[in-house]
Short mmCIF file of C-alpha atoms in Angstrom, two decimals:
data_model
loop_
_atom_site.label_atom_id
_atom_site.label_comp_id
_atom_site.label_asym_id
_atom_site.label_seq_id
_atom_site.Cartn_x
_atom_site.Cartn_y
_atom_site.Cartn_z
CA MET A 6 -20.59 7.74 -5.70
CA ALA A 7 -19.71 9.85 -8.72
CA GLN A 8 -19.26 6.67 -10.73
CA LYS A 9 -22.91 5.77 -10.17
CA LYS A 10 -23.98 9.12 -11.59
CA ASN A 11 -21.78 8.53 -14.62
CA VAL A 12 -23.21 5.11 -15.42
CA ALA A 13 -26.75 6.36 -14.71
CA ALA A 14 -26.18 9.01 -17.37
CA ILE A 15 -25.62 6.27 -19.95
CA GLY A 16 -28.67 4.30 -18.90
CA LYS A 17 -27.20 1.78 -16.44
CA ASP A 18 -28.94 0.98 -13.16
CA GLU A 19 -27.49 1.28 -9.65
CA THR A 20 -26.48 -2.41 -9.54
CA TYR A 21 -24.11 -1.99 -12.50
CA PHE A 22 -20.95 -2.33 -10.40
CA GLN A 23 -22.04 -5.48 -8.55
CA GLY A 24 -19.74 -8.38 -9.40
CA LYS A 25 -17.41 -6.20 -11.45
CA GLN A 26 -13.67 -6.66 -11.00
CA LEU A 27 -11.69 -3.68 -9.73
CA THR A 28 -7.91 -3.27 -9.48
CA ALA A 29 -6.28 -0.20 -7.94
CA ASP A 30 -2.80 0.61 -6.68
CA SER A 31 -1.70 0.83 -3.06
CA ASN A 32 -2.64 4.50 -2.74
CA TYR A 33 -6.28 3.39 -2.67
CA HIS A 34 -5.76 0.74 0.01
CA SER A 35 -7.72 1.79 3.08
CA TYR A 36 -10.32 0.31 5.34
CA ASP A 37 -12.96 2.78 4.16
CA ALA A 38 -12.30 1.95 0.50
CA LEU A 39 -12.62 -1.77 1.21
CA VAL A 40 -15.89 -1.19 3.04
CA VAL A 41 -17.30 0.57 -0.04
CA CYS A 42 -16.18 -2.30 -2.28
CA LYS A 43 -17.83 -4.81 0.03
CA ASP A 44 -21.07 -2.84 0.26
CA GLU A 45 -21.20 -2.44 -3.52
CA LYS A 46 -20.36 -6.14 -4.03
CA ILE A 47 -17.28 -5.28 -6.11
CA ASP A 48 -14.58 -7.92 -6.63
CA ALA A 49 -11.70 -5.66 -5.61
CA TYR A 50 -7.92 -6.23 -5.73
CA ILE A 51 -6.23 -3.36 -3.87
CA PRO A 52 -2.84 -4.27 -2.35
CA ASP A 53 -1.30 -2.75 0.75
CA ILE A 54 2.07 -1.01 0.52
CA GLN A 55 3.90 -4.09 1.84
CA PHE A 56 2.54 -6.61 -0.66
CA ARG A 57 5.76 -6.89 -2.68
CA LYS A 58 7.74 -7.69 0.46
CA ARG A 59 5.56 -10.78 0.92
CA ASP A 60 5.97 -11.85 -2.70
CA PRO A 61 9.03 -14.08 -3.27
CA ARG A 62 9.28 -12.80 -6.85
CA PHE A 63 10.46 -9.45 -5.45
CA ALA A 64 12.78 -10.90 -2.81
CA ASP A 65 15.92 -9.32 -4.28
CA GLN A 66 14.49 -6.05 -5.62
CA GLU A 67 16.24 -3.97 -2.93
CA ARG A 68 19.60 -4.93 -4.45
CA PHE A 69 18.81 -3.05 -7.65
CA LYS A 70 17.55 0.22 -6.22
CA ASP A 71 19.59 3.21 -7.38
CA GLY A 72 21.53 0.95 -9.72
CA VAL A 73 22.82 2.16 -13.09
CA HIS A 74 21.63 0.36 -16.20
CA GLY A 75 20.53 -2.64 -14.20
CA ARG A 76 23.81 -3.05 -12.36
CA GLN A 77 23.44 -4.41 -8.87
CA ARG A 78 23.82 -1.93 -6.03
CA PRO A 79 25.88 -3.35 -3.17
CA ASP A 80 24.15 -3.56 0.19
CA THR A 81 25.55 -0.85 2.46
CA GLN A 82 23.42 -1.44 5.54
CA PRO A 83 22.24 -4.59 7.30
CA SER A 84 18.48 -5.07 7.59
CA LEU A 85 16.69 -3.88 10.71
CA PHE A 86 15.55 -6.32 13.35
CA THR A 87 11.90 -7.30 13.01
CA ALA A 88 9.42 -8.54 15.61
CA SER A 89 10.47 -12.12 14.89
CA ASP A 90 13.94 -11.32 16.28
CA PHE A 91 12.44 -10.65 19.73
CA SER A 92 11.56 -13.51 22.09
CA PHE A 93 8.85 -13.57 24.76
CA ASP A 94 9.70 -14.46 28.35
CA PRO A 95 6.44 -15.83 29.86
CA SER A 96 7.83 -15.93 33.39
CA LYS A 97 8.37 -12.16 33.46
CA GLN A 98 5.84 -11.20 30.77
CA VAL A 99 8.45 -9.25 28.83
CA TYR A 100 10.06 -9.44 25.40
CA ARG A 101 13.82 -9.76 25.00
CA CYS A 102 15.76 -8.12 22.20
CA PRO A 103 18.65 -9.84 20.34
CA GLN A 104 20.99 -8.42 23.02
CA GLY A 105 18.91 -9.91 25.84
CA LYS A 106 17.53 -6.61 27.14
CA GLU A 107 13.92 -6.47 28.36
CA LEU A 108 11.03 -4.68 26.67
CA THR A 109 8.16 -4.16 29.10
CA CYS A 110 4.49 -3.60 28.28
CA HIS A 111 3.35 0.01 28.68
CA ALA A 112 -0.02 -0.11 26.85
CA ARG A 113 -2.55 -2.80 26.02
CA ASN A 114 -5.29 -3.12 23.42
CA GLN A 115 -4.21 -0.11 21.37
CA THR A 116 -5.91 0.20 17.98
CA ASN A 117 -3.91 1.15 14.91
CA ARG A 118 -5.19 0.74 11.35
CA TYR A 119 -8.13 -1.32 12.60
CA ARG A 120 -5.95 -3.86 14.41
CA THR A 121 -5.38 -4.19 18.16
CA TYR A 122 -1.91 -4.34 19.67
CA ASP A 123 -0.07 -4.53 22.98
CA LEU A 124 2.82 -2.06 23.01
CA TYR A 125 6.22 -2.82 24.54
CA HIS A 126 9.30 -0.63 24.83
CA ALA A 127 12.89 -0.91 25.95
CA ARG A 128 14.70 1.30 28.44
CA VAL A 129 16.38 4.37 26.98
CA GLN A 130 19.68 3.58 28.70
CA ASP A 131 19.71 0.05 27.31
CA CYS A 132 19.27 1.26 23.73
CA ALA A 133 21.78 4.10 24.14
CA ALA A 134 24.59 1.69 25.08
CA CYS A 135 23.60 -1.09 22.67
CA PRO A 136 26.20 -2.02 20.01
CA LEU A 137 23.39 -3.17 17.69
CA LYS A 138 21.21 -0.06 17.89
CA THR A 139 21.79 0.81 14.21
CA ARG A 140 20.07 -2.47 13.37
CA CYS A 141 17.24 -1.86 15.82
CA LEU A 142 16.39 1.85 15.71
CA SER A 143 15.13 3.13 12.38
CA LYS A 144 16.36 6.70 13.00
CA SER A 145 19.36 8.11 14.81
CA THR A 146 17.04 10.41 16.77
CA THR A 147 14.98 7.49 18.16
CA SER A 148 15.77 6.96 21.84
CA ARG A 149 14.38 3.45 22.40
CA ARG A 150 12.94 0.44 20.60
CA TYR A 151 9.19 -0.05 20.50
CA LEU A 152 7.45 -3.31 19.68
CA SER A 153 3.80 -3.66 18.63
CA VAL A 154 2.48 -7.16 19.28
CA PRO A 155 -0.88 -8.07 17.71
CA VAL A 156 -3.49 -9.29 20.17
CA ALA A 157 -4.06 -12.94 19.33
CA THR A 158 -7.83 -13.17 19.83
CA GLN A 159 -9.23 -10.88 17.16
CA PRO A 160 -11.12 -11.86 14.03
CA PRO A 161 -9.65 -11.04 10.60
CA ASN A 162 -10.95 -7.77 9.17
CA LEU A 163 -11.20 -6.44 5.62
CA ILE A 164 -7.53 -5.40 5.65
CA ASP A 165 -6.41 -8.94 6.51
CA GLU A 166 -8.81 -10.47 3.99
CA MET A 167 -7.49 -8.23 1.19
CA LYS A 168 -3.87 -9.09 2.05
CA ALA A 169 -4.69 -12.79 1.84
CA LYS A 170 -6.56 -12.26 -1.44
CA ILE A 171 -3.71 -10.31 -3.05
CA ASP A 172 -1.16 -12.93 -1.94
CA THR A 173 -2.94 -15.79 -3.76
CA ASP A 174 -1.71 -16.85 -7.21
CA GLN A 175 -4.99 -15.65 -8.70
CA GLY A 176 -4.73 -12.32 -6.92
CA LYS A 177 -1.19 -11.75 -8.19
CA GLN A 178 -2.21 -12.60 -11.74
CA ILE A 179 -5.27 -10.33 -11.72
CA TYR A 180 -3.42 -7.41 -10.16
CA ALA A 181 -0.52 -7.76 -12.62
CA ARG A 182 -2.95 -7.11 -15.50
CA ARG A 183 -3.50 -3.61 -14.12
CA LEU A 184 -0.13 -2.51 -15.51
CA GLY A 185 -1.21 -3.30 -19.06
CA ILE A 186 -4.55 -1.55 -18.61
CA VAL A 187 -3.72 1.64 -16.70
CA GLU A 188 -0.09 2.54 -17.39
CA PRO A 189 -0.50 2.93 -21.19
CA VAL A 190 -3.22 5.52 -20.49
CA PHE A 191 -0.76 7.62 -18.48
CA ALA A 192 1.91 7.19 -21.16
CA ASN A 193 -0.45 8.23 -23.95
CA ILE A 194 -1.71 11.32 -22.14
CA CYS A 195 1.72 12.37 -20.86
CA VAL A 196 3.84 11.63 -23.93
CA GLN A 197 1.60 11.61 -27.00
CA LYS A 198 -0.80 14.30 -25.78
CA ARG A 199 2.05 16.16 -24.06
CA MET A 200 0.16 16.54 -20.77
CA HIS A 201 3.25 15.70 -18.76
CA ARG A 202 2.69 18.41 -16.16
CA PHE A 203 0.13 20.91 -14.96
CA THR A 204 1.15 24.55 -15.41
CA LEU A 205 -1.22 25.97 -12.79
CA ARG A 206 -1.34 25.73 -9.01
CA SER A 207 -4.17 24.81 -6.63
CA LYS A 208 -6.70 22.05 -7.10
CA LEU A 209 -9.30 24.44 -8.52
CA LYS A 210 -7.02 25.68 -11.30
CA VAL A 211 -5.73 22.18 -12.07
CA ASP A 212 -9.31 20.94 -12.35
CA VAL A 213 -10.07 23.75 -14.79
CA GLN A 214 -6.98 22.99 -16.86
CA TRP A 215 -7.77 19.26 -16.94
CA THR A 216 -11.49 19.75 -17.68
CA ARG A 217 -11.17 22.41 -20.35
CA THR A 218 -8.41 20.65 -22.25
CA ARG A 219 -10.45 17.43 -22.16
CA PHE A 220 -7.43 15.12 -22.16
CA ALA A 221 -9.42 12.15 -20.85
CA LEU A 222 -12.12 12.71 -23.46
CA VAL A 223 -9.57 12.90 -26.27
CA HIS A 224 -7.93 9.71 -25.03
CA ASN A 225 -11.25 7.85 -24.91
CA LEU A 226 -12.25 9.05 -28.38
CA GLY A 227 -8.95 7.73 -29.69
CA LYS A 228 -9.67 4.32 -28.16
CA ILE A 229 -13.16 4.27 -29.66
CA HIS A 230 -11.74 5.19 -33.07
CA THR A 231 -9.20 2.36 -32.86
CA PHE A 232 -11.17 -0.39 -31.15
CA GLY A 233 -14.82 0.62 -31.50
CA THR A 234 -17.39 0.74 -28.72
CA LEU A 235 -18.29 -1.96 -26.21
CA ILE A 236 -21.98 -2.69 -25.73
#
């Protein structure tokens, strides 16, 4: 890890990160990242992209998207049917949609994002004639409804454990502190230092522009001047 080289350069040993608390946004949520955090014994809080949908504090946030000056945007489309709207028929081993049509199993034990699912789908002709298809099919070009059903007998993995951790009151509180720590850094560099955009293309040129202008270094020196150093 590059971070280990950085802390080694200031005299810290390789166990420096053990027990440290880490918060990162949803872009860093992946199984591989969680494995690294576990191996390094880091107390990580990295939410998945759906974490706000599970948080009752954000239950009505969709109403305010694209609003003007906080005014509520009226709902123009009903919500899509979720897996909970489909019922299982044990006698025929099929799922039934809200219209009573059958979804049959066409694949078992399929792995997606480190979870195992059985996959069901409806008949194309059933979905084509369905009066509720706008509430069931996410795109107009989709020909039929698919349903991924998690296999019941599988142990929780790191993804599940992180979701549960983020959803606790403690997890929410710790992750919320990230906004006060990270976002002011972006604001200072973008607004005060006027680094609001890169003027070159390609990763190589952007790296050169970022490195030679030393924006991160200037920001850190400003913090040291204001708050002093931490030992």
